[in-house]
Amino acid sequence: SSRFGWDGSASLPSLAPPCGRPRTPEGAMEADPAFVKEIDAKAVKGDEACKAATVCLQAIRSVICSNLAAPSPAAYFAGAAAALQRGPPPATAAALLLVLRKAIPATPASAVCARLNDLAAAVGVALKAPPEDGALIRQALGCLMAATDAAYGAGAGARPNRKVLKPIFAFLGDARAPVRHQAELTATVVVKRAAAAGDQQTLDFAS
């Protein structure tokens, strides 16, 4: 298992098709999705958040290789979500949320929608962060906003479920201005997407 206390074996095979041959971490890096390469590149240039994220990416990449799976966006999405559900320390959680937020729009919307409950559970751990970790909550809300976009992009009739919606609206009255503003931004996106999709159920929930 990795330094995060997670081996990912239960999550990756169903989202990442077997590659049919053993992979090495070096080979996986060459085939990594664009968002992973972007994080790695920013880390090399000194971005501190991306530096932390590359540690998480390496752990997820190792699991992908050990499962003989393709290093797809869906595999990184599943890996980050599984690791977050273990309740890692705040610094690690922040890095994993960055990976998750970048992975969601790169993953097929149908795959994200199939794992909305897992995603809500993963983000829910971060949303329970202590008051001083407002930045962590803002990142978690950003992941929920990305999940909402994915849900509405999955086809006619697709919509975010209440496990995704409830946390967004719960933070609208938060005493911390940055958290409240992120919740307001996320809720605005939800309402606009719901209106465009004719999703009356979500509009009623938001009212």
mmCIF file of C-alpha atoms in Angstrom, residues 20-181:
data_model
loop_
_atom_site.group_PDB
_atom_site.id
_atom_site.type_symbol
_atom_site.label_atom_id
_atom_site.label_comp_id
_atom_site.label_asym_id
_atom_site.label_seq_id
_atom_site.Cartn_x
_atom_site.Cartn_y
_atom_site.Cartn_z
ATOM 1 C CA GLY A 20 -2.570 -6.464 -21.488
ATOM 2 C CA ARG A 21 1.059 -6.151 -20.417
ATOM 3 C CA PRO A 22 3.000 -4.999 -17.366
ATOM 4 C CA ARG A 23 3.619 -1.291 -17.158
ATOM 5 C CA THR A 24 6.460 0.568 -15.526
ATOM 6 C CA PRO A 25 6.010 3.960 -13.849
ATOM 7 C CA GLU A 26 8.265 5.449 -16.520
ATOM 8 C CA GLY A 27 6.104 4.018 -19.286
ATOM 9 C CA ALA A 28 2.959 5.180 -17.557
ATOM 10 C CA MET A 29 4.345 8.724 -17.347
ATOM 11 C CA GLU A 30 4.817 8.776 -21.121
ATOM 12 C CA ALA A 31 1.168 7.797 -21.600
ATOM 13 C CA ASP A 32 -0.178 10.069 -18.858
ATOM 14 C CA PRO A 33 -3.179 12.312 -19.617
ATOM 15 C CA ALA A 34 -2.497 15.940 -20.487
ATOM 16 C CA PHE A 35 -3.682 17.256 -17.104
ATOM 17 C CA VAL A 36 -1.172 15.018 -15.301
ATOM 18 C CA LYS A 37 1.672 16.218 -17.505
ATOM 19 C CA GLU A 38 0.548 19.808 -16.874
ATOM 20 C CA ILE A 39 0.717 19.316 -13.098
ATOM 21 C CA ASP A 40 4.162 17.698 -13.409
ATOM 22 C CA ALA A 41 5.395 20.558 -15.603
ATOM 23 C CA LYS A 42 4.179 23.220 -13.170
ATOM 24 C CA ALA A 43 5.830 21.362 -10.317
ATOM 25 C CA VAL A 44 9.160 21.466 -12.138
ATOM 26 C CA LYS A 45 8.724 25.239 -12.461
ATOM 27 C CA GLY A 46 8.280 25.555 -8.700
ATOM 28 C CA ASP A 47 4.515 25.583 -8.170
ATOM 29 C CA GLU A 48 4.159 24.388 -4.572
ATOM 30 C CA ALA A 49 0.634 23.016 -4.912
ATOM 31 C CA CYS A 50 1.643 21.051 -7.991
ATOM 32 C CA LYS A 51 4.774 19.776 -6.237
ATOM 33 C CA ALA A 52 2.564 18.257 -3.558
ATOM 34 C CA ALA A 53 0.207 16.889 -6.199
ATOM 35 C CA THR A 54 3.043 15.105 -8.016
ATOM 36 C CA VAL A 55 3.670 13.005 -4.890
ATOM 37 C CA CYS A 56 0.040 11.877 -5.008
ATOM 38 C CA LEU A 57 0.244 11.314 -8.750
ATOM 39 C CA GLN A 58 3.252 9.060 -8.304
ATOM 40 C CA ALA A 59 1.418 6.972 -5.694
ATOM 41 C CA ILE A 60 -1.640 6.654 -7.946
ATOM 42 C CA ARG A 61 0.578 5.888 -10.954
ATOM 43 C CA SER A 62 2.238 3.041 -9.054
ATOM 44 C CA VAL A 63 -1.157 1.510 -8.297
ATOM 45 C CA ILE A 64 -2.223 1.874 -11.919
ATOM 46 C CA CYS A 65 0.918 0.024 -12.999
ATOM 47 C CA SER A 66 0.507 -2.717 -10.421
ATOM 48 C CA ASN A 67 -3.049 -3.286 -11.689
ATOM 49 C CA LEU A 68 -1.781 -3.476 -15.306
ATOM 50 C CA ALA A 69 -4.211 -0.674 -16.110
ATOM 51 C CA ALA A 70 -3.987 2.172 -18.592
ATOM 52 C CA PRO A 71 -3.028 5.569 -17.088
ATOM 53 C CA SER A 72 -6.290 7.153 -18.193
ATOM 54 C CA PRO A 73 -8.024 10.183 -16.693
ATOM 55 C CA ALA A 74 -10.628 7.783 -15.272
ATOM 56 C CA ALA A 75 -7.905 5.817 -13.470
ATOM 57 C CA TYR A 76 -6.463 8.960 -11.866
ATOM 58 C CA PHE A 77 -9.994 10.106 -10.994
ATOM 59 C CA ALA A 78 -10.706 6.772 -9.270
ATOM 60 C CA GLY A 79 -7.348 6.785 -7.517
ATOM 61 C CA ALA A 80 -7.691 10.297 -6.121
ATOM 62 C CA ALA A 81 -11.273 9.663 -4.982
ATOM 63 C CA ALA A 82 -10.310 6.405 -3.255
ATOM 64 C CA ALA A 83 -7.373 8.030 -1.469
ATOM 65 C CA LEU A 84 -9.503 10.957 -0.276
ATOM 66 C CA GLN A 85 -12.061 8.611 1.256
ATOM 67 C CA ARG A 86 -9.329 7.363 3.610
ATOM 68 C CA GLY A 87 -9.212 10.774 5.310
ATOM 69 C CA PRO A 88 -5.584 11.767 4.657
ATOM 70 C CA PRO A 89 -3.868 14.699 6.450
ATOM 71 C CA PRO A 90 -4.947 18.163 5.231
ATOM 72 C CA ALA A 91 -1.839 18.775 3.104
ATOM 73 C CA THR A 92 -2.283 15.462 1.292
ATOM 74 C CA ALA A 93 -6.022 16.021 0.949
ATOM 75 C CA ALA A 94 -5.378 19.405 -0.696
ATOM 76 C CA ALA A 95 -3.039 17.784 -3.216
ATOM 77 C CA LEU A 96 -5.519 15.001 -3.951
ATOM 78 C CA LEU A 97 -8.344 17.509 -4.435
ATOM 79 C CA LEU A 98 -6.195 19.311 -7.012
ATOM 80 C CA VAL A 99 -5.693 16.030 -8.861
ATOM 81 C CA LEU A 100 -9.394 15.208 -8.607
ATOM 82 C CA ARG A 101 -10.529 18.642 -9.799
ATOM 83 C CA LYS A 102 -8.279 18.361 -12.853
ATOM 84 C CA ALA A 103 -9.243 14.743 -13.518
ATOM 85 C CA ILE A 104 -13.016 15.240 -13.517
ATOM 86 C CA PRO A 105 -13.326 17.301 -16.739
ATOM 87 C CA ALA A 106 -10.791 15.020 -18.460
ATOM 88 C CA THR A 107 -12.746 11.869 -17.563
ATOM 89 C CA PRO A 108 -15.718 10.776 -19.719
ATOM 90 C CA ALA A 109 -18.845 12.290 -18.211
ATOM 91 C CA SER A 110 -20.540 8.894 -18.100
ATOM 92 C CA ALA A 111 -17.704 7.510 -15.950
ATOM 93 C CA VAL A 112 -17.920 10.465 -13.558
ATOM 94 C CA CYS A 113 -21.692 10.093 -13.279
ATOM 95 C CA ALA A 114 -21.326 6.395 -12.531
ATOM 96 C CA ARG A 115 -19.138 7.317 -9.543
ATOM 97 C CA LEU A 116 -20.955 10.407 -8.235
ATOM 98 C CA ASN A 117 -21.614 8.738 -4.885
ATOM 99 C CA ASP A 118 -17.929 7.832 -4.521
ATOM 100 C CA LEU A 119 -16.965 11.357 -5.483
ATOM 101 C CA ALA A 120 -19.399 12.864 -2.984
ATOM 102 C CA ALA A 121 -18.010 10.596 -0.258
ATOM 103 C CA ALA A 122 -14.433 11.543 -1.129
ATOM 104 C CA VAL A 123 -15.133 15.269 -1.188
ATOM 105 C CA GLY A 124 -17.287 14.948 1.917
ATOM 106 C CA VAL A 125 -14.215 14.003 3.947
ATOM 107 C CA ALA A 126 -12.553 17.294 2.975
ATOM 108 C CA LEU A 127 -15.744 19.250 3.672
ATOM 109 C CA LYS A 128 -15.510 18.145 7.308
ATOM 110 C CA ALA A 129 -12.156 19.912 7.661
ATOM 111 C CA PRO A 130 -11.597 22.094 10.758
ATOM 112 C CA PRO A 131 -12.576 25.784 10.509
ATOM 113 C CA GLU A 132 -8.999 26.842 9.854
ATOM 114 C CA ASP A 133 -8.908 24.723 6.697
ATOM 115 C CA GLY A 134 -11.223 26.928 4.657
ATOM 116 C CA ALA A 135 -8.959 26.570 1.616
ATOM 117 C CA LEU A 136 -9.536 22.823 1.682
ATOM 118 C CA ILE A 137 -13.294 23.339 1.663
ATOM 119 C CA ARG A 138 -13.033 25.747 -1.279
ATOM 120 C CA GLN A 139 -11.112 23.136 -3.248
ATOM 121 C CA ALA A 140 -13.719 20.514 -2.365
ATOM 122 C CA LEU A 141 -16.501 22.813 -3.592
ATOM 123 C CA GLY A 142 -14.541 23.307 -6.808
ATOM 124 C CA CYS A 143 -14.573 19.525 -7.301
ATOM 125 C CA LEU A 144 -18.340 19.473 -6.807
ATOM 126 C CA MET A 145 -18.713 22.219 -9.398
ATOM 127 C CA ALA A 146 -16.690 20.139 -11.862
ATOM 128 C CA ALA A 147 -18.834 17.117 -11.022
ATOM 129 C CA THR A 148 -21.979 19.130 -11.737
ATOM 130 C CA ASP A 149 -20.634 20.058 -15.163
ATOM 131 C CA ALA A 150 -19.865 16.399 -15.830
ATOM 132 C CA ALA A 151 -23.329 15.303 -14.732
ATOM 133 C CA TYR A 152 -25.067 17.681 -17.121
ATOM 134 C CA GLY A 153 -22.675 16.700 -19.892
ATOM 135 C CA ALA A 154 -23.504 12.996 -19.647
ATOM 136 C CA GLY A 155 -26.550 13.163 -21.893
ATOM 137 C CA ALA A 156 -30.272 13.855 -21.868
ATOM 138 C CA GLY A 157 -31.826 13.468 -18.451
ATOM 139 C CA ALA A 158 -28.526 13.267 -16.590
ATOM 140 C CA ARG A 159 -28.261 15.442 -13.499
ATOM 141 C CA PRO A 160 -26.222 15.736 -10.291
ATOM 142 C CA ASN A 161 -27.679 13.820 -7.360
ATOM 143 C CA ARG A 162 -28.434 15.243 -3.937
ATOM 144 C CA LYS A 163 -25.190 13.942 -2.468
ATOM 145 C CA VAL A 164 -23.415 16.368 -4.791
ATOM 146 C CA LEU A 165 -25.892 19.226 -4.440
ATOM 147 C CA LYS A 166 -26.480 19.225 -0.676
ATOM 148 C CA PRO A 167 -22.930 20.225 0.391
ATOM 149 C CA ILE A 168 -22.846 23.066 -2.120
ATOM 150 C CA PHE A 169 -25.921 24.780 -0.722
ATOM 151 C CA ALA A 170 -24.996 23.967 2.877
ATOM 152 C CA PHE A 171 -22.027 26.362 2.685
ATOM 153 C CA LEU A 172 -23.963 29.343 1.304
ATOM 154 C CA GLY A 173 -24.319 30.732 4.810
ATOM 155 C CA ASP A 174 -20.784 29.960 5.960
ATOM 156 C CA ALA A 175 -19.205 32.616 8.183
ATOM 157 C CA ARG A 176 -15.905 32.453 6.269
ATOM 158 C CA ALA A 177 -16.194 34.848 3.336
ATOM 159 C CA PRO A 178 -13.885 32.903 0.965
ATOM 160 C CA VAL A 179 -15.800 29.672 1.595
ATOM 161 C CA ARG A 180 -19.143 31.419 1.210
ATOM 162 C CA HIS A 181 -18.063 33.058 -2.043
#
